[in-house]
Coordinates of C-alpha atoms and ligand atoms in Angstrom, one line a residue:
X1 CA 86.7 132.5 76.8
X2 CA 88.8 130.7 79.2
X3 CA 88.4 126.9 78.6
X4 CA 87.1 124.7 82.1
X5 CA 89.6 122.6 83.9
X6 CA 89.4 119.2 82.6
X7 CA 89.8 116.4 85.3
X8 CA 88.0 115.3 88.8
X9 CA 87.4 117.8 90.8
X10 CA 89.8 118.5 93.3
X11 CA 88.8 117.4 96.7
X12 CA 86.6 114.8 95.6
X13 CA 89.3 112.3 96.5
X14 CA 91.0 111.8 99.5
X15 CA 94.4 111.8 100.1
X16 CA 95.6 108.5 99.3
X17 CA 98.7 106.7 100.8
X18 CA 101.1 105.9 98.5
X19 CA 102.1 102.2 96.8
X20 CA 105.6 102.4 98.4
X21 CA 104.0 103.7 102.3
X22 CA 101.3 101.0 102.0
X23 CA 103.6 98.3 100.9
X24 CA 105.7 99.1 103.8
X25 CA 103.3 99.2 106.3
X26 CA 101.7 96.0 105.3
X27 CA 105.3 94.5 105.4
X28 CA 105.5 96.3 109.4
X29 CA 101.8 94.9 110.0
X30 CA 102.7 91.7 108.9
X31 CA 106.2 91.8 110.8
X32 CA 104.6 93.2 113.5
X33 CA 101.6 90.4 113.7
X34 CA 104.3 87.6 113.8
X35 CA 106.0 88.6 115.9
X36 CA 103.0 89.1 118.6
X37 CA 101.8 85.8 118.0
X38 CA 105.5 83.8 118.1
X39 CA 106.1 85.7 121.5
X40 CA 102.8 85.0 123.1
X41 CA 103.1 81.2 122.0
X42 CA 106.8 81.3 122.7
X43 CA 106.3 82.9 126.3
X44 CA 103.2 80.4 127.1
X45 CA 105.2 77.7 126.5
X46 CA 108.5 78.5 128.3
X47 CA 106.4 79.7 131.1
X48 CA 104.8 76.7 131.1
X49 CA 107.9 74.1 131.0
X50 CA 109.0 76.2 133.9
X51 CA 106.2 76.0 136.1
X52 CA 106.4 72.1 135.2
X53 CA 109.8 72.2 136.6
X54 CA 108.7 74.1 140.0
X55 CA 105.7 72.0 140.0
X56 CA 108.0 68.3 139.7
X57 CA 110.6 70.0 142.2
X58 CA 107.3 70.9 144.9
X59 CA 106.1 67.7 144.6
X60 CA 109.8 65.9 145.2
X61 CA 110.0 68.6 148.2
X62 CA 106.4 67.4 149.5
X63 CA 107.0 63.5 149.2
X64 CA 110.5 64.4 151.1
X65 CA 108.6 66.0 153.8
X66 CA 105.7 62.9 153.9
X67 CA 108.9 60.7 154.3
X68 CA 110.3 62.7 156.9
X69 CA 107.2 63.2 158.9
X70 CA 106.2 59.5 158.9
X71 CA 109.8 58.6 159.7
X72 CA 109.7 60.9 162.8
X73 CA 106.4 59.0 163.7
X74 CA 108.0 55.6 163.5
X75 CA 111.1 56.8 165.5
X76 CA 113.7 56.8 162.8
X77 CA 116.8 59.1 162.5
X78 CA 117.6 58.3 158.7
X79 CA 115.8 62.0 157.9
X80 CA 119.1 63.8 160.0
X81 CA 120.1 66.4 157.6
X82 CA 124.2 66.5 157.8
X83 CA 125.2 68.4 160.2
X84 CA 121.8 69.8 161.8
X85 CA 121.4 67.2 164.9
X86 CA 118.9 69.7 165.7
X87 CA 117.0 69.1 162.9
X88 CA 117.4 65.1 163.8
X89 CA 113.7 63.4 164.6
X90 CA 113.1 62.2 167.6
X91 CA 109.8 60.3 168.7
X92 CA 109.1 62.4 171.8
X93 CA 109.1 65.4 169.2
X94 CA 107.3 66.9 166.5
X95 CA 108.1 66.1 163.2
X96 CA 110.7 68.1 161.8
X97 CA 110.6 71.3 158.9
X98 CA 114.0 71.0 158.3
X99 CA 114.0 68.1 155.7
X100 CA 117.9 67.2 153.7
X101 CA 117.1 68.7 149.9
X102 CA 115.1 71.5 150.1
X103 CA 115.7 74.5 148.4
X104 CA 116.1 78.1 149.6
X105 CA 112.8 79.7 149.3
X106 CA 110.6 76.4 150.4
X107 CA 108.1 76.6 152.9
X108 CA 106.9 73.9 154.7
X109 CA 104.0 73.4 157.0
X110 CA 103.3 70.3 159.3
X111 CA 100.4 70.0 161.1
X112 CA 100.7 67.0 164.2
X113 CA 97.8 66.6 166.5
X114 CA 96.2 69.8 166.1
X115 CA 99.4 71.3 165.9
X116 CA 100.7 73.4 163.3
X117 CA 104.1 74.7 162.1
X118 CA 105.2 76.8 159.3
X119 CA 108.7 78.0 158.2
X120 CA 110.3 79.0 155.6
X121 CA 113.8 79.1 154.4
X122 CA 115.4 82.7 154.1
X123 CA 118.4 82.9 151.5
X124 CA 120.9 82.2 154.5
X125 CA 119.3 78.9 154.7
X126 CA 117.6 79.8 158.1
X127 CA 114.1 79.0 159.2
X128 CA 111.9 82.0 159.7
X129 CA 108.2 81.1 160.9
X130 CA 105.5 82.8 158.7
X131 CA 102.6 84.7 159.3
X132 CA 99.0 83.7 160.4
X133 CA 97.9 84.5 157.5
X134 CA 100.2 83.0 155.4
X135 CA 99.5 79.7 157.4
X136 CA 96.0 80.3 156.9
X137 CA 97.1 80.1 153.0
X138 CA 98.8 77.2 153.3
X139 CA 96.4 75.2 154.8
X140 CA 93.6 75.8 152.5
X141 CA 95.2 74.2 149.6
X142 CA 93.6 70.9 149.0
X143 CA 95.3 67.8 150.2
X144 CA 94.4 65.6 146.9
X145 CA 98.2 65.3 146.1
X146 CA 98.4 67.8 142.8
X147 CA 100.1 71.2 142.8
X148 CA 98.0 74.5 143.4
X149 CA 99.4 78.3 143.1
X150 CA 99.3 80.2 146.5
X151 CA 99.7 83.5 146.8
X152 CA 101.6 84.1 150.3
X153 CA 101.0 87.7 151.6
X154 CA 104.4 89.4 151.9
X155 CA 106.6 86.1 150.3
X156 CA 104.3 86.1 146.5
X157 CA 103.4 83.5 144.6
X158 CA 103.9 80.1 145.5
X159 CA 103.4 76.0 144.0
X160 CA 102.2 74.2 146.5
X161 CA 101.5 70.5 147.5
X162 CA 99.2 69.2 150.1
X163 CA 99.6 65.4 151.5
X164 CA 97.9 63.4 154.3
X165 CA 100.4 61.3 155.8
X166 CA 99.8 57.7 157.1
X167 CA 99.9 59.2 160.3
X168 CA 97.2 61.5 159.6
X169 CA 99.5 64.3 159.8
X170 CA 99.0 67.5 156.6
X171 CA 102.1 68.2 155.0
X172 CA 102.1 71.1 152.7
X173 CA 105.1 71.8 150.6
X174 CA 105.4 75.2 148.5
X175 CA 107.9 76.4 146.1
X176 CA 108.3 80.0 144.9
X177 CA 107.6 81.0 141.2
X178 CA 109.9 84.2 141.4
X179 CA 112.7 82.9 139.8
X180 CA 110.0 81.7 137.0
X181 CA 108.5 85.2 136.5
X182 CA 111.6 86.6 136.6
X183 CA 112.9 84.5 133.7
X184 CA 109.5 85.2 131.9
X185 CA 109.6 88.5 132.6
X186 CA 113.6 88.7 131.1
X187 CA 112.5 86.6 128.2
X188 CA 109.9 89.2 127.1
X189 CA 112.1 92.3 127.3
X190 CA 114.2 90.6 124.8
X191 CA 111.3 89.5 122.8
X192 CA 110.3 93.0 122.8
X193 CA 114.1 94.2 121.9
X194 CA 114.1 91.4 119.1
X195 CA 110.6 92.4 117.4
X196 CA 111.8 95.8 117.6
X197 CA 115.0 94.9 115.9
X198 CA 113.5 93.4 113.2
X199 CA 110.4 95.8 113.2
X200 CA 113.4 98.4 112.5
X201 CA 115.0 96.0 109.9
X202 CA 111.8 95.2 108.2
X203 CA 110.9 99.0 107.9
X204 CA 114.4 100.2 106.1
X205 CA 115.0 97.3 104.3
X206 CA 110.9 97.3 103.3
X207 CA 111.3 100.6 102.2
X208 CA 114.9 100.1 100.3
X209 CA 113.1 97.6 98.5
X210 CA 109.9 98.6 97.7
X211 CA 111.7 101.8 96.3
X212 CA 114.0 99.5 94.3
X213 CA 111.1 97.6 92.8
X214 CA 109.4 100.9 92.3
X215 CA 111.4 102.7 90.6
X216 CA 110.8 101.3 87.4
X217 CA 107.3 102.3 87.7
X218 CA 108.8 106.1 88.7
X219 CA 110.5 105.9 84.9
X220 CA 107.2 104.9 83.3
X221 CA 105.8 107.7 85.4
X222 CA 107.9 110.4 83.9
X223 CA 107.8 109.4 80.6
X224 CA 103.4 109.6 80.7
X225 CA 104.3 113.1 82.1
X226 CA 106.5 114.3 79.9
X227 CA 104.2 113.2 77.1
X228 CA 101.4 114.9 79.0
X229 CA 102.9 118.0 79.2
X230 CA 103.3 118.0 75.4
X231 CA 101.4 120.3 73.3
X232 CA 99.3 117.8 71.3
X233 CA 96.5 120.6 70.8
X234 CA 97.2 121.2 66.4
X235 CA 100.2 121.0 64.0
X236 CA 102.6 118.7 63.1
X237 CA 103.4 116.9 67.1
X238 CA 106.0 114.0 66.8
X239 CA 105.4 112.4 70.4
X240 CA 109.3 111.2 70.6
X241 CA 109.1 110.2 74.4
X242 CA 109.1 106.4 74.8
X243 CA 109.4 103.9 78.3
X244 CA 113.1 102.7 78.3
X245 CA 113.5 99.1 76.7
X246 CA 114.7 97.5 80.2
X247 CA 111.1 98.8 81.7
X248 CA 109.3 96.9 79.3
X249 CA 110.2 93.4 79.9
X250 CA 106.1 91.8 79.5
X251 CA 107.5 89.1 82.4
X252 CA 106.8 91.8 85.0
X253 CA 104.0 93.8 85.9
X254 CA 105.5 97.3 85.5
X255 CA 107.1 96.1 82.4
X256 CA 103.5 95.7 80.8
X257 CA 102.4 99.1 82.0
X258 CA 105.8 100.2 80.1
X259 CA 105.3 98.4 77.0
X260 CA 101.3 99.0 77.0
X261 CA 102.1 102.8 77.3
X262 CA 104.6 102.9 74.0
X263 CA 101.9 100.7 72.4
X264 CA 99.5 103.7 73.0
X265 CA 101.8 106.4 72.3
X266 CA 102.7 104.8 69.1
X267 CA 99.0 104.6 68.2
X268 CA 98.5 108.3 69.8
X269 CA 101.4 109.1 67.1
X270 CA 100.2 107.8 64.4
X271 CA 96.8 109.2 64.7
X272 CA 98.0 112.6 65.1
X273 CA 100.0 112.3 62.2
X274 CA 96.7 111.4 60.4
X275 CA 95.0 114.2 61.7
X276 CA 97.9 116.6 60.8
X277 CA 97.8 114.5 57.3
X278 CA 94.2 115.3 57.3
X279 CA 94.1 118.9 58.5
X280 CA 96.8 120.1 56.0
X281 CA 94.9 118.7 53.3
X282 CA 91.4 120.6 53.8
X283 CA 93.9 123.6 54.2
X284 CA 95.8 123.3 51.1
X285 CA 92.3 122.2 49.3
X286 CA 91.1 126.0 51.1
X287 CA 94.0 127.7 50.0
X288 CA 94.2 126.1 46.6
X289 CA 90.3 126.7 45.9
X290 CA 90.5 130.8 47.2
X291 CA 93.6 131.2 44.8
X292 CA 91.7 129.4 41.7
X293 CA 88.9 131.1 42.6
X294 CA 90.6 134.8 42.2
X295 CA 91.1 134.5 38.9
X296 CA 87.9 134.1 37.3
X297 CA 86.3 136.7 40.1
X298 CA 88.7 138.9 38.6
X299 CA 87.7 137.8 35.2
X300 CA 83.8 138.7 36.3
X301 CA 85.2 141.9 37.4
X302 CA 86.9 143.2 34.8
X303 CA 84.2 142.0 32.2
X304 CA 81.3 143.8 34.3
X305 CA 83.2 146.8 34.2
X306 CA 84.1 146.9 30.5
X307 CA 80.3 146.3 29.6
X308 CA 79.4 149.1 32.3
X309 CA 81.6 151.5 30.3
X310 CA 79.3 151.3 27.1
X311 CA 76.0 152.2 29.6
X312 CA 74.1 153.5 25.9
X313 CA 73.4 150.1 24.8
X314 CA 72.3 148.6 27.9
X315 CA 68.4 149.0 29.7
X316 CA 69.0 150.5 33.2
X317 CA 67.4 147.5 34.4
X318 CA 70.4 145.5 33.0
X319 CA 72.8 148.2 34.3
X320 CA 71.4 147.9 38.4
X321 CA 71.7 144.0 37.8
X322 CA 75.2 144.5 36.3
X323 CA 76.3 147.4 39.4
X324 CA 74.9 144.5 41.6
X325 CA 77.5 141.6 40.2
X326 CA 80.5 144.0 40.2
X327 CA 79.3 144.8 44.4
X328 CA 78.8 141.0 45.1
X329 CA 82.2 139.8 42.7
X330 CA 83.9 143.0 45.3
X331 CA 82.5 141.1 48.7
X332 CA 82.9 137.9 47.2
X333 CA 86.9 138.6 46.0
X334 CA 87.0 140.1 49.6
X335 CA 85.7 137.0 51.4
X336 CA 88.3 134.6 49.0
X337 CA 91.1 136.7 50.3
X338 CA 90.4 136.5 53.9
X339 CA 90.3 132.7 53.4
X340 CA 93.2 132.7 51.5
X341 CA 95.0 134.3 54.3
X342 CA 93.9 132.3 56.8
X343 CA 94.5 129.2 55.0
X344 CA 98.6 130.3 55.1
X345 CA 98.3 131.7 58.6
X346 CA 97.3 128.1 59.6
X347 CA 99.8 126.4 57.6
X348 CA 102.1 128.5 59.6
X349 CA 103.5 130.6 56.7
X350 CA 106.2 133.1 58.1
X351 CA 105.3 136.3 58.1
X352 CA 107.8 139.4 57.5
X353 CA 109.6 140.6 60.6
X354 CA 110.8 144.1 60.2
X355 CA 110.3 147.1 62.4
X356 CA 106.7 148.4 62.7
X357 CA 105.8 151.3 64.8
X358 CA 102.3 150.6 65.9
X359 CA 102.2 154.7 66.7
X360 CA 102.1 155.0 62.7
X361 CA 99.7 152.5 62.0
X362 CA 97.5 153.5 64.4
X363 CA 97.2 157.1 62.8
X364 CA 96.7 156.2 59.9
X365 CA 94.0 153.4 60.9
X366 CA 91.9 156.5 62.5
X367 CA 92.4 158.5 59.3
X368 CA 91.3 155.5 57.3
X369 CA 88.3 155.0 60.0
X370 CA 87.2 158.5 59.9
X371 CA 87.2 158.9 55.8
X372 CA 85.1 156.0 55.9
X373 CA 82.9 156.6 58.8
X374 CA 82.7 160.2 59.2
X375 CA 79.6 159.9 61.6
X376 CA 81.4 158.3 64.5
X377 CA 83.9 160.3 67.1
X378 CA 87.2 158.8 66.4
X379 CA 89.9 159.6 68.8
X380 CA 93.6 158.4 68.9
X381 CA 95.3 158.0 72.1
X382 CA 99.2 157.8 71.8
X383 CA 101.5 158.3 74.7
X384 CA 103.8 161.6 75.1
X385 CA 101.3 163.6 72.7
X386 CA 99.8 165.7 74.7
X387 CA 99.8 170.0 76.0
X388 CA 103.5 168.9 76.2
X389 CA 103.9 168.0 72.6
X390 CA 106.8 166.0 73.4
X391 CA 108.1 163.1 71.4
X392 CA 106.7 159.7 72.6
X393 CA 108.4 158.2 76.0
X394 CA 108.6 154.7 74.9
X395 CA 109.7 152.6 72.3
X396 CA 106.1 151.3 69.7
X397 CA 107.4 149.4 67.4
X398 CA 107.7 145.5 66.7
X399 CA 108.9 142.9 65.1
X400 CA 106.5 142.3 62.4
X401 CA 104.4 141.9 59.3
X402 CA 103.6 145.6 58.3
X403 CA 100.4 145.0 56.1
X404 CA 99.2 142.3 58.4
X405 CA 99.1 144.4 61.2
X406 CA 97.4 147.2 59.4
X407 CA 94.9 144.5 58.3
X408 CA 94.4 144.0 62.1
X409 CA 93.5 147.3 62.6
X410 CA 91.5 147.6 60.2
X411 CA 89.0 144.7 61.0
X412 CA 88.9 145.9 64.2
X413 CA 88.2 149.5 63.6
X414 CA 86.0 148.5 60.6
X415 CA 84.2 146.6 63.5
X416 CA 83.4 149.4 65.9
X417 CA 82.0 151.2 62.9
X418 CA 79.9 148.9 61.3
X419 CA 78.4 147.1 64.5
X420 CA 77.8 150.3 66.4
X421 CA 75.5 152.9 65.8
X422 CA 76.8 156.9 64.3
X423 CA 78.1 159.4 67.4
X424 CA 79.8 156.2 69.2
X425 CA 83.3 157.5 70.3
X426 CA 85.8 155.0 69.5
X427 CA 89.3 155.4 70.6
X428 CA 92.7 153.5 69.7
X429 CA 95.1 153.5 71.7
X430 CA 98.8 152.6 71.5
X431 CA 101.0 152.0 75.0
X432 CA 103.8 150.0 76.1
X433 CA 103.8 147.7 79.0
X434 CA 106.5 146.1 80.2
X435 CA 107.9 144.0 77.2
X436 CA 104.8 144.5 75.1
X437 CA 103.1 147.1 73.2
X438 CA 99.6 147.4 73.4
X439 CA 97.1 148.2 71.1
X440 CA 93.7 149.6 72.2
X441 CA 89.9 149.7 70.4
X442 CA 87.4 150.4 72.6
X443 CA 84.1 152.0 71.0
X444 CA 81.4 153.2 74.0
X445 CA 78.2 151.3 71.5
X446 CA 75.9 148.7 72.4
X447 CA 78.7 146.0 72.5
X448 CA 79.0 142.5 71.8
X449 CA 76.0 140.3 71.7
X450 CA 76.6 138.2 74.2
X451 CA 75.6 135.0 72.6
X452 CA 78.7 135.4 70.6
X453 CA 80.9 136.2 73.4
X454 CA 82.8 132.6 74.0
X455 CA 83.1 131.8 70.0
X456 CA 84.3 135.6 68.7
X457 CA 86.9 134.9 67.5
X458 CA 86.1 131.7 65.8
X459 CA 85.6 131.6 62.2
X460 CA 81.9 132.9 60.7
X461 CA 81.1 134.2 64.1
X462 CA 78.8 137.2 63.6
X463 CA 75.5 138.7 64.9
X464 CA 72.5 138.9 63.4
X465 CA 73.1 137.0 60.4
X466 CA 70.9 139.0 57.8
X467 CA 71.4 142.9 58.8
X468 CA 75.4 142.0 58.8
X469 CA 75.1 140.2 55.5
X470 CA 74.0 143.3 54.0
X471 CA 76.3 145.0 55.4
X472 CA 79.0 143.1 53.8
X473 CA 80.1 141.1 57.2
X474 CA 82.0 137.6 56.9
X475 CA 82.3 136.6 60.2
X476 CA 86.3 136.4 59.3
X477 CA 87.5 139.6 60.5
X478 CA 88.0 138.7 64.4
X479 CA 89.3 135.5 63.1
X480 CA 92.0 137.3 61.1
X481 CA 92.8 139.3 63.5
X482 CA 93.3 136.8 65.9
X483 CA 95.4 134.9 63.7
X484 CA 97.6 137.2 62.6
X485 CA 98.5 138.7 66.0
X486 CA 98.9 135.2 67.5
X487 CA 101.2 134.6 64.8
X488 CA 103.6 137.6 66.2
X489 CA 103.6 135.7 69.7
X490 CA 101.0 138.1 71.0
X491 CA 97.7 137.7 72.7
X492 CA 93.8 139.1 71.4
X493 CA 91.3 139.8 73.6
X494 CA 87.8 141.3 74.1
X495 CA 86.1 142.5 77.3
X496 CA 82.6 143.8 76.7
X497 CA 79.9 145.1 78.5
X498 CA 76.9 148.0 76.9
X499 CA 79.1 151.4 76.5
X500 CA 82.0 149.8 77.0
X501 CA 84.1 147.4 74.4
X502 CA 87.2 146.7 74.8
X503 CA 89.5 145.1 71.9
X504 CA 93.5 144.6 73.2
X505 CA 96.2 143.3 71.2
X506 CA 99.6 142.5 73.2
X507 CA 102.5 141.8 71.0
X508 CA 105.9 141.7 72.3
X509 CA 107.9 145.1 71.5
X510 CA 110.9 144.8 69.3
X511 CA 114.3 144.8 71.4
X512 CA 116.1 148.0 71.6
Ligands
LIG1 N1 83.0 146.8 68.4 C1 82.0 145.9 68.3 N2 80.8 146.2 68.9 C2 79.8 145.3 68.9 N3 79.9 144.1 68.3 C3 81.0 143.8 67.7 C4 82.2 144.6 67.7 N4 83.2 144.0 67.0 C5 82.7 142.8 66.6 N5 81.4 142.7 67.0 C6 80.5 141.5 66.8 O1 81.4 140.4 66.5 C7 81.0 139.8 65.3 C8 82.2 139.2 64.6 O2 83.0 140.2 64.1 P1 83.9 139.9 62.8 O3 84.7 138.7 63.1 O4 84.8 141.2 62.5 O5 82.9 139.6 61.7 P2 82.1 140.7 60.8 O6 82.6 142.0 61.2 O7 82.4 140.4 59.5 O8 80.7 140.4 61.2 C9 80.3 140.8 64.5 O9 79.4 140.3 63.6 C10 79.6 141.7 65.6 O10 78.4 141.1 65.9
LIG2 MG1 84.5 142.6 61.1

């Protein structure tokens, strides 16, 4: 009788990020992207300037060297760097390395006559000859004049320039990119630091933010739930929830969700109200129509009787017809009742609360079962009575409507007579558990028909329609009984299975 989950089925989604998580990690993407692109463009291009500057300062170094060399050739001493007569060009020898304005870290090579030198100058400013292969480097860089990169085993990278002097003489000229890589290489770690920096920055103040904006959106959230978690199922529901009036300002998106959602709960209200409106009516038309309707069954009654009493004037024909009225005005004032008292146990009518021990009612609901159904093997099953004979250990009674929950009782014991064959043992049983007292009919017959299993309790629910008709069933009884124990704040249920059926009634005990 359980109802099915209502919703997707769980699993059939996956786990979703949130708005706020994706919103942020766009923001870190997007940060993130940015910055890649300014730093490789950024890096490019101060690597670029720089190698520009190395490349302008090796060509200046090779043009001084051409100078140099040639001026050696001719005989001049104008290339004398201060200081270094050594260094001072004379005709009778080979042109010199040492050339005024070269930086630490140049190398030079001059090749005269077949012969080749090579040098370069060490951070104390002295010459230091290089390697073979290293030489081998230097000379295969082509002499067209523009700047070529050199690696140098041992020394690294290198700019260099290769000119033909006048004399025929090579002149290569190479400057080191160290310092430039070492800028470059400086300038990214604080690139990386920066993006990192801002990568942080973008993340809290991303997430601050989005949170901010969000939390409007939170509010509209918790107002749907609350509303959700409202019981909307019957009665009179006034849906009172509403989205705050600053998260319904129609110039921003969540604000239109807001003012959409009271829109809808507005309508929701109103059409709840209708149906209230609507349901109270057919129930006051119900309970108005079984209370006109006693009267004149009574009338029929009373009037079928009095002619009854004077059976000498009447053919026997006339008498079965009128025994037949009086049975069907008996059913029929029976069947008005139970409506009637349905009818006010929907309009919520309060019933009496005073002390009722089930314990009594139960004895008595056997005695009443067995006078009317001596055929069937009634047994009453009570706490504490036993080879004992000691009083009851716990408290039976509740809070209640006395003559309701007889009526209970009775329908169901009534029940497990009429819808179970004679010799079925039926047994009611009273117990407490925990805070409630329970009450107990199970009969060992046939049981329920399982068609009418999920709906038993629903009004006009009965088997067989024609062999229960005659035998005065309305369907109602389960339906009452269901009512009226629901309307103590307890629970009615049925378990049933062939030679074994099961009705329990839970209704919270009295307190002590
Ligand atoms: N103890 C029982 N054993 C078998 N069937 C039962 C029992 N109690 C109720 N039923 C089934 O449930 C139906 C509904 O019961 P109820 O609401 O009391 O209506 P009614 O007794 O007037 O038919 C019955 O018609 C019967 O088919
Ligand atoms: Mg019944």
């Amino acid at each position: 009788m359980a109802a099915a989950p209502v919703g997707a089925a769980p699993g059939a989604r996956r786990a979703r990020w949130s708005l706020r998580r994706r919103l942020v990690a766009v923001v870190l993407g997007l940060v993130l992207l940015v910055g890649l692109a300014m730093g490789t463009v950024s890096t490019l291009a101060l690597r670029d300037s720089l190698v520009a500057q190395v490349d302008a300062r090796a060509v200046a170094a090779a043009e001084r060297a051409v100078r140099a060399t040639q001026g050696a050739r001719s005989g001049g001493d104008d290339t004398a760097p201060a200081g270094r007569p050594d260094l001072a060009p004379r005709g009778d020898r080979p042109p010199p390395l040492g050339v005024p304005g070269q930086d630490v870290g140049t190398v030079s090579l001059v090749r005269t006559d077949g012969a080749t030198r090579a040098q370069y100058i060490d951070a104390d400013a002295s010459f230091v000859d290089l390697s073979a292969a290293q030489v081998a480097a230097l000379q295969d860089v082509p002499a067209d004049g523009a700047v070529h990169s050199v690696d140098l085993d041992g020394l690294g990278t290198y700019r260099a320039v290769a000119l033909v002097t006048e004399g025929d003489d090579l002149v290569v000229n190479a400057l080191p990119t160290a310092a430039v890589d070492a800028t470059v290489e400086q300038y990214v770690v604080i690139e990386v630091l920066a993006a990192v920096g801002a990568l942080l920055v973008a993340a809290v103040g991303g997430s601050l933010l989005v949170r901010h904006e969000l939390r409007p959106l939170t509010r509209v959230a918790a107002t749907a739930a609350r509303v959700a978690e409202q019981p909307l199922g019957h009665g009179e529901v006034a849906i009172t929830a509403r989205v705050d009036e600053r998260d319904t300002d129609p110039g921003t998106e969540v604000g239109q969700v807001g003012a959409a959602l009271n829109r809808m709960l507005g309508h929701v209200e109103q059409a709840l109200a209708q149906r209230h409106e609507s349901e109270s009516q057919v129930r006051r038309f119900v309970a108005d129509a079984s209370h006109e309707l006693r009267t004149p069954l009574a009338s029929i009654r009373g009037y079928t009787e009095l002619v009854r009493r004077s059976p000498d004037e009447l053919p026997p024909d006339a008498l079965a017809a009128l025994a037949r009225v009086e049975a069907e005005s008996v059913r029929m004032t029976a069947l008005v009742d139970d409506l009637l008292l349905l009818a006010r146990l929907d309009a919520g009518r309060p019933l009496d609360r005073e002390p009722v021990d089930v314990a009594a009612l139960a004895v008595d609901a056997v005695a009443d079962a067995h006078a009317a159904g001596p055929d069937h093997d009634w047994r009453l099953d009570l706490p504490g009575d036993g080879a004992d004979g000691g009083e009851p250990d716990d408290d039976l009674t509740v809070l209640g409507d006395d003559h309701r929950l007889r009526q209970v009782l009775a329908n169901l014991t009534s029940n497990a007579r009429r819808h179970t064959p004679p010799g079925t043992r039926v047994t009611v049983g009273v117990r407490r558990d925990g805070p409630d007292v329970v009450l107990t009919v199970a009969d060992d017959g046939p049981g329920v028909p399982p068609e009418l299993r999920d709906r038993l309790f629903q009004r006009f629910t009965r088997g067989d329609a024609s062999r229960n008709r005659a035998a005065g069933s309305t369907g109602l009884g389960l339906a009452i009984a269901h009512a009226v124990v629901t309307a103590h704040g307890g629970t009615l249920t049925c378990t049933s299975a062939p030679g074994r059926t099961q009705f329990v009634a839970r209704v919270p005990a009295a307190p002590p």
